[in-house]
Every structure is written in structure tokens, then in C-alpha cells.
XYZ file of C-alpha atoms in Angstrom:
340
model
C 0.000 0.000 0.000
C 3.070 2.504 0.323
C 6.455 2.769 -0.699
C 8.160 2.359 2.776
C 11.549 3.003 2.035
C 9.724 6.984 0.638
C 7.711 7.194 3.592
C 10.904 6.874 5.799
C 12.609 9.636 3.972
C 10.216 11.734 4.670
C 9.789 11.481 8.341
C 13.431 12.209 8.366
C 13.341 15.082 6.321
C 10.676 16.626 7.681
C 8.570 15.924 4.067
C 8.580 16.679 0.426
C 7.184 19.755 -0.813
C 3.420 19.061 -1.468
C 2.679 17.147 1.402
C -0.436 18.671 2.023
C -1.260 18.084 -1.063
C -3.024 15.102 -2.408
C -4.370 14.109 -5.975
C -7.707 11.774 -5.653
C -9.461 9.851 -8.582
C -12.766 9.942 -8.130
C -16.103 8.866 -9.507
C -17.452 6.356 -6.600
C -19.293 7.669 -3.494
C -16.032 7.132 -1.330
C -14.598 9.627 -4.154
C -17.062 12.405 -2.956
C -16.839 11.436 0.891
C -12.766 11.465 0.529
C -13.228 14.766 -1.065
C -15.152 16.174 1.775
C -12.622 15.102 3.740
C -9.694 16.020 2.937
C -10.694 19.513 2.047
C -12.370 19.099 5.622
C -9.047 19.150 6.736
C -7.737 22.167 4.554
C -5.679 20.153 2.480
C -5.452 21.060 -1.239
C -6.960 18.173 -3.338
C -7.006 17.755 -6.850
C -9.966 15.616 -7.791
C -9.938 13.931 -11.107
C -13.609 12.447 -12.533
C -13.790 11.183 -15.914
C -17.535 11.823 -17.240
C -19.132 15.522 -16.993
C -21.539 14.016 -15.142
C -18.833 13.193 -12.284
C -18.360 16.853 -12.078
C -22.265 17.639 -11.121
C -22.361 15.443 -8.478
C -19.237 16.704 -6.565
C -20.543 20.524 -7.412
C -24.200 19.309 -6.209
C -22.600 17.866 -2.731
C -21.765 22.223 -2.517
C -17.723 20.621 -3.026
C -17.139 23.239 -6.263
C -14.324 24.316 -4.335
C -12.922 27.250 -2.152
C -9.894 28.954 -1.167
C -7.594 28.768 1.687
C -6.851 32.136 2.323
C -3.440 32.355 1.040
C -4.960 33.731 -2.233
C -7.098 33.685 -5.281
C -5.249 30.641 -6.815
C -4.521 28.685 -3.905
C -7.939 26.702 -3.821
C -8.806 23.705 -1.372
C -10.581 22.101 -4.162
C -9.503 21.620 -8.031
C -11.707 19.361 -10.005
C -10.210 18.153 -13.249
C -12.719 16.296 -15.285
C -11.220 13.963 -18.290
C -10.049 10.189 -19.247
C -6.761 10.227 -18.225
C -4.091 7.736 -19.954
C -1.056 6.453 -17.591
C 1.013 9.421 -19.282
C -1.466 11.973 -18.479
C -1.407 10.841 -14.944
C 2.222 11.437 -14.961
C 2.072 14.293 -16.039
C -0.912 15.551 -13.696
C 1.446 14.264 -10.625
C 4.652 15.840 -12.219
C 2.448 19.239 -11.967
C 0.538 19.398 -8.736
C 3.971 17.183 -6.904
C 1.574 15.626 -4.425
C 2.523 13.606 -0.844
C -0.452 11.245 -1.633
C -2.375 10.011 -4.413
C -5.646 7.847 -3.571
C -7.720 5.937 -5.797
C -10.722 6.043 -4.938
C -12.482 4.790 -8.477
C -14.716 1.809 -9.216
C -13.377 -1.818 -8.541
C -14.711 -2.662 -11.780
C -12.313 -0.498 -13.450
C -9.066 -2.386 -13.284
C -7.289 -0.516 -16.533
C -7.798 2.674 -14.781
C -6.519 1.927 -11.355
C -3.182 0.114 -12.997
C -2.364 3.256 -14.903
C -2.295 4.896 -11.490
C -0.069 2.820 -9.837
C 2.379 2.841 -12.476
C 2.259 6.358 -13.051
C 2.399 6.673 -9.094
C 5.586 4.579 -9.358
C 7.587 7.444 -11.428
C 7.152 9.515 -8.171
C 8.850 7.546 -4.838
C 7.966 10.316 -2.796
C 4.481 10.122 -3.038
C 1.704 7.849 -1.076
C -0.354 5.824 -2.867
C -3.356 4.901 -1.398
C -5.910 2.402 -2.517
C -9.626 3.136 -0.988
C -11.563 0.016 -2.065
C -15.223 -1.317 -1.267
C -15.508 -4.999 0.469
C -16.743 -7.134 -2.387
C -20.173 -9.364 -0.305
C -20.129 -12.037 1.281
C -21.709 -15.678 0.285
C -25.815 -15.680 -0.109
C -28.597 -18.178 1.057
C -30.803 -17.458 -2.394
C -29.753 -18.629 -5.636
C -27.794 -16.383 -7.859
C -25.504 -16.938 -11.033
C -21.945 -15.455 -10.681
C -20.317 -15.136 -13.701
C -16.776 -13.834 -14.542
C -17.785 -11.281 -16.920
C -20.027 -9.574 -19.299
C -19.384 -12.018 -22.181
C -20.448 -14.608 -19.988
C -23.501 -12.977 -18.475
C -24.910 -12.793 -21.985
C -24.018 -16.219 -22.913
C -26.110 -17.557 -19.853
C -28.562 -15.309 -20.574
C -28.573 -16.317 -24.199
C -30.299 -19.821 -23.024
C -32.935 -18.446 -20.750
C -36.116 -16.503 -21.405
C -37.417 -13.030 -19.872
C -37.193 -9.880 -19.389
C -33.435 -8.480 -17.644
C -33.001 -5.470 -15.948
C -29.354 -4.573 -16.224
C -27.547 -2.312 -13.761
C -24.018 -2.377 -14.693
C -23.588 0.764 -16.485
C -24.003 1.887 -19.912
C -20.250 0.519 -21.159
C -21.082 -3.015 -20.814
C -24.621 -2.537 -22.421
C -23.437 -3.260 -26.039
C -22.695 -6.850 -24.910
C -26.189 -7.723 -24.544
C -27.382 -6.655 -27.762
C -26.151 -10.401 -28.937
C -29.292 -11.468 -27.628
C -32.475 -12.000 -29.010
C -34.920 -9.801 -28.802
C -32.698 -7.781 -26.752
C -34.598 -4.357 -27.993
C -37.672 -6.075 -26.323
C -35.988 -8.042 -23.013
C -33.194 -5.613 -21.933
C -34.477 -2.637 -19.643
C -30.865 -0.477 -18.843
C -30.785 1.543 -16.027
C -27.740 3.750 -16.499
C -26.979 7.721 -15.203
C -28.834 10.207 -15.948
C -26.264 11.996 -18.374
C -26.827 13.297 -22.021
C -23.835 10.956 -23.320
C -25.499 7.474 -21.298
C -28.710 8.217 -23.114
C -27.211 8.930 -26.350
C -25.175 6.149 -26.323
C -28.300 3.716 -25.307
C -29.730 5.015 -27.955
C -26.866 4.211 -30.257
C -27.621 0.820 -29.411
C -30.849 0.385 -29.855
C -32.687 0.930 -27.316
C -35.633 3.344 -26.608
C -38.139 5.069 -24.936
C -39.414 3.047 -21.464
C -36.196 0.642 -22.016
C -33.784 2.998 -20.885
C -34.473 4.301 -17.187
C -31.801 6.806 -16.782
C -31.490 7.328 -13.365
C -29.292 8.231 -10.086
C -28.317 5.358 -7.437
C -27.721 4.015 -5.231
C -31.360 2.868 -5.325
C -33.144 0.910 -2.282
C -34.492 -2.521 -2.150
C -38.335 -1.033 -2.492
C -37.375 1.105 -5.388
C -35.238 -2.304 -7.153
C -38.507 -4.468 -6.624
C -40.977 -1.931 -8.350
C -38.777 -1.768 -11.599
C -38.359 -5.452 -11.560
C -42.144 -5.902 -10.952
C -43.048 -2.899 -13.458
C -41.029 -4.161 -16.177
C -42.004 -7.800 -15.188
C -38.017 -8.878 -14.985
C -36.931 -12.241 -14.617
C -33.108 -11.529 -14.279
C -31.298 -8.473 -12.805
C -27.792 -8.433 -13.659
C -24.825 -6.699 -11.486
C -21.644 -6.296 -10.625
C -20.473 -6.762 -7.070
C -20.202 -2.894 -6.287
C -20.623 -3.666 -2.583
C -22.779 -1.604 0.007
C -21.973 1.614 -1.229
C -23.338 0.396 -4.686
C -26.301 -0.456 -3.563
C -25.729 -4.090 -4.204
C -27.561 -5.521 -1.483
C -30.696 -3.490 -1.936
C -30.379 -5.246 -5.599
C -30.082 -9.013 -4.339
C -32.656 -7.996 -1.432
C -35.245 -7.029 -4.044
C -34.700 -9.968 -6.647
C -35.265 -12.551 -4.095
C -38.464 -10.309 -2.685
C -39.811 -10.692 -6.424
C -38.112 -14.659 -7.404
C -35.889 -12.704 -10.055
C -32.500 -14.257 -10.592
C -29.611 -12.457 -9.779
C -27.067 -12.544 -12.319
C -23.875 -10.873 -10.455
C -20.504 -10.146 -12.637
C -17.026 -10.381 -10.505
C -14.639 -8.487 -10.502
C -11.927 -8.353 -13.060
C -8.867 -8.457 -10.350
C -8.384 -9.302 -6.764
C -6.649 -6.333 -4.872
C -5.966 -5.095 -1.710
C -7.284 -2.296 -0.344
C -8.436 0.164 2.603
C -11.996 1.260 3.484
C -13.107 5.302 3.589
C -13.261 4.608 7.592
C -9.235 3.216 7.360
C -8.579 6.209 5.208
C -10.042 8.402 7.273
C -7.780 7.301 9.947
C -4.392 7.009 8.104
C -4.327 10.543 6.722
C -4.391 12.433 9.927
C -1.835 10.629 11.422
C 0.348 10.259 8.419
C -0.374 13.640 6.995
C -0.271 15.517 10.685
C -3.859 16.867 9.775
C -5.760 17.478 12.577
C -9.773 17.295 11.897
C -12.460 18.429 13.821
C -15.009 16.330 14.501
C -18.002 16.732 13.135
C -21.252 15.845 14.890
C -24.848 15.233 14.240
C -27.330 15.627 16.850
C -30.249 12.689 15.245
C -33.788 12.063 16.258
C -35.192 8.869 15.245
C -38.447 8.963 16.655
C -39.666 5.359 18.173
C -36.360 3.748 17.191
C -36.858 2.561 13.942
C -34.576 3.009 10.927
C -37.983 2.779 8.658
C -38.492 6.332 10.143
C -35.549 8.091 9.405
C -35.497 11.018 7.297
C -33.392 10.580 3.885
C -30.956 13.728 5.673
C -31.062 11.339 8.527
C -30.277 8.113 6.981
C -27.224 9.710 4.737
C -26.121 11.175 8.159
C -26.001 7.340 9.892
C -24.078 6.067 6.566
C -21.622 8.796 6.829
C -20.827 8.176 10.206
C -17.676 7.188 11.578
C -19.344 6.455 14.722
C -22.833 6.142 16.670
C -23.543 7.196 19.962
C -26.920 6.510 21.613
C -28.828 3.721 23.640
C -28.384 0.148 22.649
C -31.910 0.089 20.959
C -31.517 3.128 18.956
C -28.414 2.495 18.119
C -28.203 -0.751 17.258
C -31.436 0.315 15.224
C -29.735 1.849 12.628
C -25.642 1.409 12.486
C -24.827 -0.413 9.418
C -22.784 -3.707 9.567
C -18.894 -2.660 10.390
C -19.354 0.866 11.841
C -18.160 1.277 14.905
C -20.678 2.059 18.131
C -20.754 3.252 21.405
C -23.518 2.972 23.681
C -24.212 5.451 26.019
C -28.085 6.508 27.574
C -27.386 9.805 30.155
């Protein structure tokens, strides 16, 4: 996860310049809560996103950016949107001359995190940092698990139904190998000008593409399967901050088949929470807690506001009375229970 030898050299020498400066890629939800972050903690972070579309969502979290105070140039937050090659990325690091770089993009896209690391490797003196979602665990109810796309559509090839597919609108080409595919496919992919377009491209139209925002929940999952009578709802393994377990949740609710893709490598990585951690005590940042003061009526998660439910799934930590809040801390966060 780091180049130990670097990190040595610069506890010695008290740091290279651009230590408090980091360059993330983005694109994933832990992009936009690492963003928050580390500008949280006044260091100046250059946030790469590939897609347009990437951009809105950090600029409609209010992260557009800010200044530090040093100047009119010096801002917290630069967001450079773009596909990046691994000699772009060199260039990009050989310009901002970071102490960290974290990725922070999909698992599913395995070309794009390699040509970070071996960009990252040109540099010695800089961190590199892998922030990477737990793929699930094992489940009771049936579901295929495939490899790939290819061999998604070759299983579906043999089996009849409609499919709703969720994994994104560069994968959707593969399934127009099937039959009928203008008829069985519904696509649910962002709700950017280029997805649509490109759906289009393809073939499909009007109530087959459902261009929409995740990560959806498992009520919202079952009423598209159920609407657009789905037998199959294929996904990749994108992990709780994908939504992927309001997907399997709602195909077993309505007896569709899962259909999940793995992922293209194995690596190794560190959650947002781990992240979180590190960087203070790496970086010497010190962050101010932030806290959120949350009523939850008669203790059920069911009756949480959607402020109040992205407030519990930010959280580093819950406070409260067993019942409360063991009534709404997701699996892995870390609680504390306390009642005066």
C-alpha cells in the first residue's frame, strides 16, 4: 500500500514539498466522501472524474471548491474532469507534486486503477493509497456469478425473460447479442446526455432505458423489476456503497435471478473509515469532529429522514442507547452505547 523506504525519507526530512497536497481519482461515493474530507481538513486536493456528469455530483454535494486564504489561486478544491491515460497521470502528478495520491475509483475499473499505480511509481515520494469497497459475502438465495459480461450474456442467451441490467451503460453493447434484446433488456444507467445517447446508439428506446441516479433501495429495485415484469437483474459486485444488497434484497423479494458479474482483479485495499484514519496521522492533519445531533423517533430506521439516513451512513461512529443504536448502524461501523 506505500512505498516504505519513501515514507521513511520523509519522516526524516521533515517531508517533500506538497505534502499537504493530495491528488484523488474519483467517480465512486467514497470519491465524494474522501473529497469532503480532505478539504475538511484544509488540504489542497485535486480531484480527477472522468464523465461531466462526475463533475455535477461533486458541485451538487456544494464541493465546487474554495480557497484557503493564502490567495485567489490557492484553492482547497480543483476538479479536473477527463479520461486520463497512464502518461497523463504522470504528467498531472509531475504538476501538482503531491505527498499522496488515492484511488478512490470503481473496482470494476481495473485498466484505470493500474495506470495509477504505475504512473504513481515514477514519483517515490508520493503515497499511494488504494480506498476500495468490500466485495459481499456468500448468499442463502440462488444467484448466477459469472466472470464477466461475455459470460452474463451467454447464460442469458439460453434463458427466457425480461433483464433489468444495472451495470452501467459501457457493458450494455454486450447484450445486444441477444435475441430480442430491444424487447428483453431494460438499462438503467446515469442520468447523463452521453449514457442516453449512447443507449440510444444501441438500440434501445423510450421506457427501455431508465436513466437514473443510485444508489437505489431494495423497495425502489422491486418496483422496476415488478413494473417491467423482470426475470433476471444483472450486477456487478459494487458492494454496500453500490447499492448491491438493496439489488439481491429485491430480486429474491420478487423470485428474479440475480445474475452478479465479478470483478476483473483481486486487490488489496483500505476502506473510507481506514482512510479516514491514516491521513491524519500520516499527513499531521488534525480534523475536527463533526457531529450530528439525530432524532429517530420510536427507534426505527424505517423512520428516518433521507438527511437522517445519509447522516447514519456517513458516520464514523454512533452514539446513543443500545436500541436506537443498534437500530440503525450499518454492519462494520463502529458504536458506542451510552443513555445519560
Amino acid at each position: 500500500m506505500r512505498d516504505d523506504k519513501a515514507w521513511k525519507h520523509r519522516k526524516e526530512t521533515g517531508g517533500q514539498p506538497g505534502q499537504r497536497k493530495a491528488v484523488l481519482f474519483a467517480g465512486t461515493t467514497e470519491g465524494r466522501l474522501l473529497t469532503a474530507y480532505l478539504t475538511g481538513l484544509g488540504c489542497r486536493t485535486v480531484v480527477c472524474v472522468a464523465t461531466e456528469y462526475g463533475r455535477d455530483v461533486l458541485e451538487q454535494d456544494g464541493l465546487a471548491g474554495g480557497t484557503d486564504g493564502k490567495g485567489p489561486d490557492d484553492r482547497l478544491l480543483d476538479i479536473r474532469q477527463g479520461r486520463l491515460d497512464q502518461k497523463s497521470m504522470e504528467g498531472l502528478l509531475e504538476e501538482v507534486r503531491p505527498g499522496m495520491v488515492i484511488d478512490a475509483t470503481h473496482p470494476y475499473a481495473a485498466e484505470v486503477s493500474e495506470n495509477i499505480r504505475r504512473a504513481c511509481t515514477a514519483f517515490p515520494h508520493i503515497l499511494f493509497i488504494r480506498c476500495l469497497r468490500r466485495e459481499s459475502g456468500a448468499w442463502d438465495n440462488p444467484v448466477i456469478r459469472v466472470p464477466d459480461v461475455r459470460a452474463a450474456v451467454q447464460w442469458l442467451a439460453g434463458q427466457e425473460g425480461n433483464i433489468l441490467v444495472t451495470t452501467g451503460v459501457k457493458e450494455l453493447s454486450a447484450f445486444c447479442s441477444l435475441p430480442d434484446y430491444r424487447k428483453r433488456i431494460y438499462a438503467r444507467v446515469l442520468p447523463s446526455v452521453e449514457s442516453v445517447d449512447m443507449c440510444r446508439t444501441l438500440g434501445y428506446e423510450g421506457r427501455h432505458i431508465i436513466a437514473m441516479q443510485g444508489p437505489f433501495s431494495k423497495e425502489l429495485n422491486a418496483a422496476m423489476l415488478r413494473q417491467y415484469d423482470c426475470r433476471y437483474l444483472v450486477t456487478k459486485d459494487s458492494g454496500k456503497a453500490g447499492g448491491f444488497e438493496e439489488k439481491i434484497q429485491a430480486a429474491t423479494e420478487c423470485g428474479a435471478i440475480p445474475v452478479i458479474i465479478g470483478r476483473p482483479v483481486q486487490e488489496k485495499g483500505i476502506s473510507v473509515k481506514e482512510c479516514k484514519r491514516m491521513l491524519p496521522e500520516k499527513f499531521g492533519f488534525q480534523p475536527t469532529p463533526h457531529v450530528v445531533l439525530l432524532g429517530i423517533g420510536m427507534g426505527s430506521k424505517e423512520t428516518l429522514t433521507i438527511q437522517g439516513n445519509e447522516a447514519v451512513e456517513q458516520a464514523d461512529l454512533i452514539i446513543g442507547a443500545r436500541r436506537m443504536a443498534d437500530a440503525v448502524a450499518l454492519p462494520g461501523q463502529d458504536v458506542f452505547y451510552e443513555y445519560r
